[in-house]
PDB file of C-alpha atoms in Angstrom:
ATOM      1  CA  MET A 267     105.165 353.901 100.922  1.00  0.00           C
ATOM      2  CA  HIS A 268     105.403 353.920  97.049  1.00  0.00           C
ATOM      3  CA  ALA A 269     109.197 355.234  97.254  1.00  0.00           C
ATOM      4  CA  LEU A 270     110.083 352.488  99.875  1.00  0.00           C
ATOM      5  CA  LEU A 271     108.525 349.696  97.632  1.00  0.00           C
ATOM      6  CA  ILE A 272     110.898 351.328  94.758  1.00  0.00           C
ATOM      7  CA  ALA A 273     113.596 351.163  97.021  1.00  0.00           C
ATOM      8  CA  ILE A 274     113.057 347.504  97.945  1.00  0.00           C
ATOM      9  CA  LEU A 275     112.049 346.094  94.547  1.00  0.00           C
ATOM     10  CA  GLY A 276     113.642 348.586  92.289  1.00  0.00           C
ATOM     11  CA  ALA A 277     112.173 350.456  89.320  1.00  0.00           C
ATOM     12  CA  PRO A 278     108.939 349.198  87.698  1.00  0.00           C
ATOM     13  CA  GLN A 279     110.757 346.925  85.174  1.00  0.00           C
ATOM     14  CA  GLU A 280     112.915 345.432  88.002  1.00  0.00           C
ATOM     15  CA  ALA A 281     109.746 344.746  89.944  1.00  0.00           C
ATOM     16  CA  THR A 282     108.415 342.420  87.290  1.00  0.00           C
ATOM     17  CA  GLU A 283     112.007 340.799  87.050  1.00  0.00           C
ATOM     18  CA  THR A 284     111.841 340.417  90.808  1.00  0.00           C
ATOM     19  CA  PHE A 285     108.533 338.581  90.569  1.00  0.00           C
ATOM     20  CA  GLN A 286     109.811 336.363  87.757  1.00  0.00           C
ATOM     21  CA  GLU A 287     113.085 335.622  89.392  1.00  0.00           C
ATOM     22  CA  ALA A 288     111.092 334.668  92.784  1.00  0.00           C
ATOM     23  CA  LEU A 289     109.358 332.155  90.709  1.00  0.00           C
ATOM     24  CA  ARG A 290     112.326 330.796  88.982  1.00  0.00           C
ATOM     25  CA  ARG A 291     114.389 330.679  92.142  1.00  0.00           C
ATOM     26  CA  GLU A 292     111.639 328.834  94.021  1.00  0.00           C
ATOM     27  CA  ASN A 293     110.683 326.921  90.847  1.00  0.00           C
ATOM     28  CA  ARG A 294     109.890 323.435  92.236  1.00  0.00           C
ATOM     29  CA  THR A 295     109.597 319.977  90.825  1.00  0.00           C
ATOM     30  CA  ASP A 296     107.995 318.500  94.234  1.00  0.00           C
ATOM     31  CA  HIS A 297     104.607 319.668  95.345  1.00  0.00           C
ATOM     32  CA  LEU A 298     104.961 321.696  98.636  1.00  0.00           C
ATOM     33  CA  GLY A 299     101.922 319.964  99.974  1.00  0.00           C
ATOM     34  CA  CYS A 300      98.419 321.270 100.577  1.00  0.00           C
ATOM     35  CA  ASP A 301      98.786 321.827 104.141  1.00  0.00           C
ATOM     36  CA  SER A 302     102.216 323.343 103.944  1.00  0.00           C
ATOM     37  CA  VAL A 303     102.665 326.730 105.379  1.00  0.00           C
ATOM     38  CA  GLY A 304     105.597 327.065 103.026  1.00  0.00           C
ATOM     39  CA  ALA A 305     103.183 326.952 100.194  1.00  0.00           C
ATOM     40  CA  LEU A 306     100.733 329.462 101.440  1.00  0.00           C
ATOM     41  CA  GLN A 307     103.808 331.856 102.421  1.00  0.00           C
ATOM     42  CA  ARG A 308     105.063 331.338  98.837  1.00  0.00           C
ATOM     43  CA  VAL A 309     101.618 332.339  97.307  1.00  0.00           C
ATOM     44  CA  GLN A 310     101.323 335.346  99.652  1.00  0.00           C
ATOM     45  CA  ARG A 311     105.073 336.458  98.798  1.00  0.00           C
ATOM     46  CA  LEU A 312     104.201 336.115  95.012  1.00  0.00           C
ATOM     47  CA  ALA A 313     100.837 337.905  95.186  1.00  0.00           C
ATOM     48  CA  GLN A 314     102.743 340.819  96.986  1.00  0.00           C
ATOM     49  CA  LEU A 315     105.480 340.995  94.256  1.00  0.00           C
ATOM     50  CA  MET A 316     102.657 341.104  91.663  1.00  0.00           C
ATOM     51  CA  ALA A 317     100.977 343.714  93.476  1.00  0.00           C
ATOM     52  CA  ASP A 318     103.962 345.784  94.184  1.00  0.00           C
ATOM     53  CA  ASP A 319     104.719 345.711  90.417  1.00  0.00           C
ATOM     54  CA  LEU A 320     101.082 346.791  89.357  1.00  0.00           C
ATOM     55  CA  THR A 321     101.263 349.542  92.143  1.00  0.00           C
ATOM     56  CA  SER A 322     104.607 350.890  90.800  1.00  0.00           C
ATOM     57  CA  THR A 323     103.337 350.954  87.184  1.00  0.00           C
ATOM     58  CA  SER A 324      99.607 351.940  87.450  1.00  0.00           C
ATOM     59  CA  LYS A 325      98.429 354.918  89.379  1.00  0.00           C
ATOM     60  CA  HIS A 326      94.971 353.436  89.578  1.00  0.00           C
ATOM     61  CA  PHE A 327      95.815 350.068  91.009  1.00  0.00           C
ATOM     62  CA  TYR A 328      95.268 350.187  94.672  1.00  0.00           C
ATOM     63  CA  GLY A 329      97.566 347.202  95.966  1.00  0.00           C
ATOM     64  CA  MET A 330      97.358 343.620  96.705  1.00  0.00           C
ATOM     65  CA  GLY A 331      93.930 342.184  97.446  1.00  0.00           C
ATOM     66  CA  TYR A 332      92.258 345.700  97.503  1.00  0.00           C
ATOM     67  CA  LEU A 333      88.833 344.203  96.821  1.00  0.00           C
ATOM     68  CA  GLY A 334      89.481 340.391  96.224  1.00  0.00           C
ATOM     69  CA  ILE A 335      90.458 337.135  98.095  1.00  0.00           C
ATOM     70  CA  PHE A 336      94.011 338.558  98.974  1.00  0.00           C
ATOM     71  CA  SER A 337      92.291 341.370 100.905  1.00  0.00           C
ATOM     72  CA  PRO A 338      93.967 341.890 104.512  1.00  0.00           C
ATOM     73  CA  VAL A 339      90.373 341.978 105.898  1.00  0.00           C
ATOM     74  CA  TYR A 340      90.314 338.061 105.265  1.00  0.00           C
ATOM     75  CA  ASN A 341      93.697 337.338 106.705  1.00  0.00           C
ATOM     76  CA  MET A 342      94.462 334.801 104.186  1.00  0.00           C
ATOM     77  CA  THR A 343      91.395 332.777 105.149  1.00  0.00           C
ATOM     78  CA  LYS A 344      89.941 332.802 101.711  1.00  0.00           C
ATOM     79  CA  VAL A 345      93.377 332.008  99.715  1.00  0.00           C
ATOM     80  CA  ALA A 346      94.181 328.967 102.362  1.00  0.00           C
ATOM     81  CA  LEU A 347      90.580 327.414 101.593  1.00  0.00           C
ATOM     82  CA  ILE A 348      90.813 327.874  97.983  1.00  0.00           C
ATOM     83  CA  HIS A 349      94.531 326.547  97.719  1.00  0.00           C
ATOM     84  CA  GLU A 350      93.800 323.592  99.902  1.00  0.00           C
ATOM     85  CA  HIS A 351      90.771 322.656  97.890  1.00  0.00           C
ATOM     86  CA  VAL A 352      92.469 323.094  94.328  1.00  0.00           C
ATOM     87  CA  CYS A 353      95.820 321.557  95.862  1.00  0.00           C
ATOM     88  CA  ARG A 354      93.987 318.411  97.106  1.00  0.00           C
ATOM     89  CA  ARG A 355      92.108 317.896  93.699  1.00  0.00           C
ATOM     90  CA  ALA A 356      95.446 318.580  91.935  1.00  0.00           C
ATOM     91  CA  LEU A 357      97.296 315.786  94.114  1.00  0.00           C
ATOM     92  CA  LEU A 358      94.433 313.365  92.844  1.00  0.00           C
ATOM     93  CA  GLN A 359      95.054 314.376  89.392  1.00  0.00           C
ATOM     94  CA  GLU A 360      91.454 315.520  89.141  1.00  0.00           C
ATOM     95  CA  VAL A 361      92.345 319.149  87.855  1.00  0.00           C
ATOM     96  CA  LYS A 362      93.832 319.534  84.465  1.00  0.00           C
ATOM     97  CA  ASN A 363      92.042 322.830  83.535  1.00  0.00           C
ATOM     98  CA  VAL A 364      91.012 325.674  85.782  1.00  0.00           C
ATOM     99  CA  CYS A 365      88.640 328.322  84.642  1.00  0.00           C
ATOM    100  CA  GLU A 366      88.140 331.822  85.870  1.00  0.00           C
ATOM    101  CA  VAL A 367      85.826 334.592  85.037  1.00  0.00           C
ATOM    102  CA  GLY A 368      87.315 337.875  86.404  1.00  0.00           C
ATOM    103  CA  PHE A 369      91.105 338.013  86.246  1.00  0.00           C
ATOM    104  CA  ASN A 370      91.711 341.606  87.391  1.00  0.00           C
ATOM    105  CA  ALA A 371      95.142 341.829  88.720  1.00  0.00           C
ATOM    106  CA  GLY A 372      96.157 338.054  88.453  1.00  0.00           C
ATOM    107  CA  GLU A 373      96.480 337.331  91.937  1.00  0.00           C
ATOM    108  CA  SER A 374      93.951 334.373  92.050  1.00  0.00           C
ATOM    109  CA  ALA A 375      95.179 333.094  88.717  1.00  0.00           C
ATOM    110  CA  MET A 376      98.641 332.868  90.210  1.00  0.00           C
ATOM    111  CA  LEU A 377      97.088 331.178  93.232  1.00  0.00           C
ATOM    112  CA  PHE A 378      95.606 328.523  90.989  1.00  0.00           C
ATOM    113  CA  LEU A 379      98.446 327.762  89.010  1.00  0.00           C
ATOM    114  CA  GLU A 380     100.713 327.501  92.224  1.00  0.00           C
ATOM    115  CA  ALA A 381      98.079 325.089  93.808  1.00  0.00           C
ATOM    116  CA  ALA A 382      97.667 322.961  90.733  1.00  0.00           C
ATOM    117  CA  PRO A 383     101.323 322.768  89.501  1.00  0.00           C
ATOM    118  CA  THR A 384     100.543 320.900  86.447  1.00  0.00           C
ATOM    119  CA  ALA A 385      97.130 322.296  85.643  1.00  0.00           C
ATOM    120  CA  ASN A 386      96.183 324.929  82.953  1.00  0.00           C
ATOM    121  CA  LEU A 387      94.403 327.929  83.623  1.00  0.00           C
ATOM    122  CA  ILE A 388      92.108 330.096  81.283  1.00  0.00           C
ATOM    123  CA  SER A 389      91.120 333.420  82.617  1.00  0.00           C
ATOM    124  CA  PHE A 390      88.359 335.622  80.993  1.00  0.00           C
ATOM    125  CA  GLU A 391      88.342 339.221  81.856  1.00  0.00           C
ATOM    126  CA  LEU A 392      86.641 342.358  80.241  1.00  0.00           C
ATOM    127  CA  GLY A 393      89.889 344.019  80.253  1.00  0.00           C
ATOM    128  CA  ASP A 394      88.601 347.480  79.691  1.00  0.00           C
ATOM    129  CA  LYS A 395      90.146 350.920  79.995  1.00  0.00           C
ATOM    130  CA  SER A 396      89.104 351.103  83.748  1.00  0.00           C
ATOM    131  CA  LYS A 397      91.576 348.362  84.557  1.00  0.00           C
ATOM    132  CA  PRO A 398      94.737 349.378  82.841  1.00  0.00           C
ATOM    133  CA  TRP A 399      96.883 346.734  84.734  1.00  0.00           C
ATOM    134  CA  VAL A 400      95.137 343.686  83.452  1.00  0.00           C
ATOM    135  CA  ARG A 401      97.102 343.411  80.249  1.00  0.00           C
ATOM    136  CA  ARG A 402     100.423 343.890  81.999  1.00  0.00           C
ATOM    137  CA  ALA A 403      99.382 341.242  84.567  1.00  0.00           C
ATOM    138  CA  GLY A 404      98.381 338.797  81.918  1.00  0.00           C
ATOM    139  CA  ALA A 405     101.555 339.360  80.174  1.00  0.00           C
ATOM    140  CA  ARG A 406     103.623 338.642  83.088  1.00  0.00           C
ATOM    141  CA  LEU A 407     101.842 335.542  83.902  1.00  0.00           C
ATOM    142  CA  SER A 408     102.031 334.354  80.326  1.00  0.00           C
ATOM    143  CA  ARG A 409     105.954 335.014  80.589  1.00  0.00           C
ATOM    144  CA  VAL A 410     106.314 332.967  84.060  1.00  0.00           C
ATOM    145  CA  TYR A 411     103.956 330.222  83.618  1.00  0.00           C
ATOM    146  CA  GLY A 412     104.190 329.983  79.624  1.00  0.00           C
ATOM    147  CA  ASN A 413     101.250 327.866  77.821  1.00  0.00           C
ATOM    148  CA  ARG A 414      99.627 326.828  81.233  1.00  0.00           C
ATOM    149  CA  PHE A 415      98.113 330.287  81.289  1.00  0.00           C
ATOM    150  CA  THR A 416      95.655 331.873  78.871  1.00  0.00           C
ATOM    151  CA  LEU A 417      93.896 335.098  79.274  1.00  0.00           C
ATOM    152  CA  LYS A 418      91.033 336.089  77.049  1.00  0.00           C
ATOM    153  CA  LEU A 419      89.979 339.688  76.765  1.00  0.00           C
ATOM    154  CA  GLY A 420      86.447 340.725  76.418  1.00  0.00           C
ATOM    155  CA  ASP A 421      82.868 340.439  77.642  1.00  0.00           C
ATOM    156  CA  SER A 422      82.811 337.029  79.211  1.00  0.00           C
ATOM    157  CA  LYS A 423      79.021 336.631  78.008  1.00  0.00           C
ATOM    158  CA  ALA A 424      80.752 336.385  74.448  1.00  0.00           C
ATOM    159  CA  THR A 425      84.178 335.205  75.039  1.00  0.00           C
ATOM    160  CA  VAL A 426      83.302 331.980  77.049  1.00  0.00           C
ATOM    161  CA  PRO A 427      80.784 330.689  74.376  1.00  0.00           C
ATOM    162  CA  LEU A 428      83.308 331.562  71.739  1.00  0.00           C
ATOM    163  CA  TYR A 429      86.048 329.655  73.452  1.00  0.00           C
ATOM    164  CA  LEU A 430      83.927 326.591  74.110  1.00  0.00           C
ATOM    165  CA  GLU A 431      82.780 326.726  70.482  1.00  0.00           C
ATOM    166  CA  GLU A 432      86.495 326.940  69.255  1.00  0.00           C
ATOM    167  CA  HIS A 433      87.524 324.333  71.660  1.00  0.00           C
ATOM    168  CA  PRO A 434      84.465 321.897  71.841  1.00  0.00           C
ATOM    169  CA  THR A 435      86.347 318.996  73.952  1.00  0.00           C
ATOM    170  CA  PHE A 436      87.446 321.469  76.561  1.00  0.00           C
ATOM    171  CA  ARG A 437      86.116 320.978  80.002  1.00  0.00           C
ATOM    172  CA  CYS A 438      86.904 323.100  83.217  1.00  0.00           C
ATOM    173  CA  ASP A 439      87.854 320.686  86.027  1.00  0.00           C
ATOM    174  CA  SER A 440      87.999 323.509  88.837  1.00  0.00           C
ATOM    175  CA  SER A 441      86.757 327.011  89.163  1.00  0.00           C
ATOM    176  CA  PRO A 442      86.758 329.475  91.878  1.00  0.00           C
ATOM    177  CA  VAL A 443      83.174 329.215  92.586  1.00  0.00           C
TER     178      VAL A 443
END
């Protein structure tokens, strides 16, 4: 399986480039729509590319949605629900800042950034040595989404209050909860 992914996506560096190129190639100025099958297919395709990259570069990463919302067990149901909720709020211009505690591999972060194409996302993640892929995933999303994405590493019991202290006017408009 791993060899097949490498054959399809190329070496690990190429896998990251494939993810970035997929975003650039499909970069849109119009919103695909909250009910669009194409929007959900895009999110699923990008999540798979992200997971393939992390799988090819980390022996500890188990693949897309292993325990999260992209898990095959949910058959994209959770992804569709979150996408629609955030997307509809974004169309009404109600979402400027999305906050997430628990970044892991960045799949849900990418979902938020895609569902709300003008919103900013701040993700808080412990980022300890048990998840060596966190920094790579964060760096990849930073390269692709630029200043719309921020990853704060450390214990969220400390990093969230510190961030709010440093940014007293900051407010979350949408969160995964």
